Short mmCIF file of C-alpha atoms in Angstrom, two decimals:
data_model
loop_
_atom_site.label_atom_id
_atom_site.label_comp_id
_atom_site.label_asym_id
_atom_site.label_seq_id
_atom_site.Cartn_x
_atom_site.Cartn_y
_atom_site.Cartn_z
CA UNK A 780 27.51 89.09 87.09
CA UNK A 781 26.49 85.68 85.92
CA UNK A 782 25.78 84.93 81.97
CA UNK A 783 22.05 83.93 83.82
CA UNK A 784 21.51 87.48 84.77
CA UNK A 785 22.64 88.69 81.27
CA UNK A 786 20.60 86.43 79.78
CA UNK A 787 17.66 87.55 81.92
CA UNK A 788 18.58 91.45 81.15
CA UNK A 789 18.33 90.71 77.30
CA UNK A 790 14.96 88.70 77.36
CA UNK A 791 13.43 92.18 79.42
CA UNK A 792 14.70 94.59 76.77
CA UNK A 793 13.38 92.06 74.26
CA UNK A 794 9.88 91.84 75.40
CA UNK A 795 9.86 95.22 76.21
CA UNK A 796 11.17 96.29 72.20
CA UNK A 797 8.72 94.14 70.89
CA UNK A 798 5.86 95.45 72.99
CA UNK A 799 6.38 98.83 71.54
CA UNK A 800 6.15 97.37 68.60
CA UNK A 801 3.05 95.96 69.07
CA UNK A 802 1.43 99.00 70.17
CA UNK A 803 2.42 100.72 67.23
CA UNK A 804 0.75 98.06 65.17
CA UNK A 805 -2.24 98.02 67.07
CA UNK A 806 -2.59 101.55 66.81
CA UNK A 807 -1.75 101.98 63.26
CA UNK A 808 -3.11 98.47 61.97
CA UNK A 809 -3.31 98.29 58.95
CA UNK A 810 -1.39 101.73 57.94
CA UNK A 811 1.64 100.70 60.06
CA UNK A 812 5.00 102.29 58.94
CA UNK A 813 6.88 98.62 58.26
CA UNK A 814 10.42 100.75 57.60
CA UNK A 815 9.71 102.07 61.41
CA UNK A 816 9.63 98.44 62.63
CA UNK A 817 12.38 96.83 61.16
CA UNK A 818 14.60 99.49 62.03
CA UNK A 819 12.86 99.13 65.52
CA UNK A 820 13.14 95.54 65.53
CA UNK A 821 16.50 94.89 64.03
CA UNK A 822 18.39 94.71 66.75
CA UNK A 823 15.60 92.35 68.84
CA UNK A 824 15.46 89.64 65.99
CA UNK A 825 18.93 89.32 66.06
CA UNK A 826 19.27 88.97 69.87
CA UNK A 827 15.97 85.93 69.76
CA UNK A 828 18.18 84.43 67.85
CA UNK A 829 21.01 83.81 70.28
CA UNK A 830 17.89 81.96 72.06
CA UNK A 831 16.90 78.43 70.59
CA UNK A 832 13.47 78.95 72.01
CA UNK A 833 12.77 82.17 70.15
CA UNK A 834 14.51 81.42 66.99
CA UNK A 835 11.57 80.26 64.76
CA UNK A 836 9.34 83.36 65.58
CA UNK A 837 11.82 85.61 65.49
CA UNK A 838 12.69 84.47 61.80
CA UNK A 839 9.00 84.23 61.32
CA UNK A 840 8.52 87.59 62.56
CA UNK A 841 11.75 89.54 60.67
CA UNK A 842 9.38 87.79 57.09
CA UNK A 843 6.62 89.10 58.23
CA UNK A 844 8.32 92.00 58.57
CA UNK A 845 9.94 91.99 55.21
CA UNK A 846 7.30 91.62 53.14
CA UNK A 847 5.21 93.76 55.21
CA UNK A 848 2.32 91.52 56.06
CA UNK A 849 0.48 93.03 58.87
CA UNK A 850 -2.06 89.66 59.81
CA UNK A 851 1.34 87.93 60.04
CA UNK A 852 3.06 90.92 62.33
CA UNK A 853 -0.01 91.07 64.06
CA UNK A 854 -0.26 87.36 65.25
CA UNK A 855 3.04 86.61 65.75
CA UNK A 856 3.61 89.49 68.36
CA UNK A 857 1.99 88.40 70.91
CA UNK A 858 3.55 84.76 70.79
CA UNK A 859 6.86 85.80 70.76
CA UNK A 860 5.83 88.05 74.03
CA UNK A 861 4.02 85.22 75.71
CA UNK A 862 6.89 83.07 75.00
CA UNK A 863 9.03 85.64 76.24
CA UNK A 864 6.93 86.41 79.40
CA UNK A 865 7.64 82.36 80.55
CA UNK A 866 11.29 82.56 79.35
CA UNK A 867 11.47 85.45 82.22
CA UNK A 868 9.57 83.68 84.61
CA UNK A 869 11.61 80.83 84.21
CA UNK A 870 15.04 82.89 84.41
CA UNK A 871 13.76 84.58 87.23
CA UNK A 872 12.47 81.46 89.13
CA UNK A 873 15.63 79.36 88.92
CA UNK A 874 17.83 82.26 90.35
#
């Protein structure tokens, strides 16, 4: 397997962790259980990291997170999952 198609692999289960996430905050809005999301999004902040691209909204996001600001949380998702959606797209392209 090529690092590309790794790459690729992490980006889906990215996007697809933070979508659940955002559905949760969506649904709950403003009564959304933070301690669920950071222990559901612990592991995704720390893989955007290992991209450049996603490093500055996944840091703004893991804040948001920790102080439990729900505007924040709630307009940062769906950046980071656009941005993610073209990171895919791009992956997925230049194979």
């Amino acid at each position: 397997m090529s690092k590309k198609f790794l790459e690729l692999q992490d980006l889906i289960l990215i996007k697809t962790s933070l979508e659940k996430v955002k559905l949760h905050v969506d649904e709950r809005q403003q009564k959304t259980v933070f301690p669920w999301v950071k222990r559901e999004s612990a592991t995704t902040i720390m893989k955007c990291s290992k991209f450049p691209e996603l490093r500055k909204l996944s840091d703004d996001m893991r804040k948001a997170v920790e102080e439990e600001d729900y505007q924040s949380l709630k307009e940062i998702l769906p950046s980071l999952i656009s941005k993610l959606e073209l990171m895919i797209r791009q992956y997925y392209d230049s194979m």
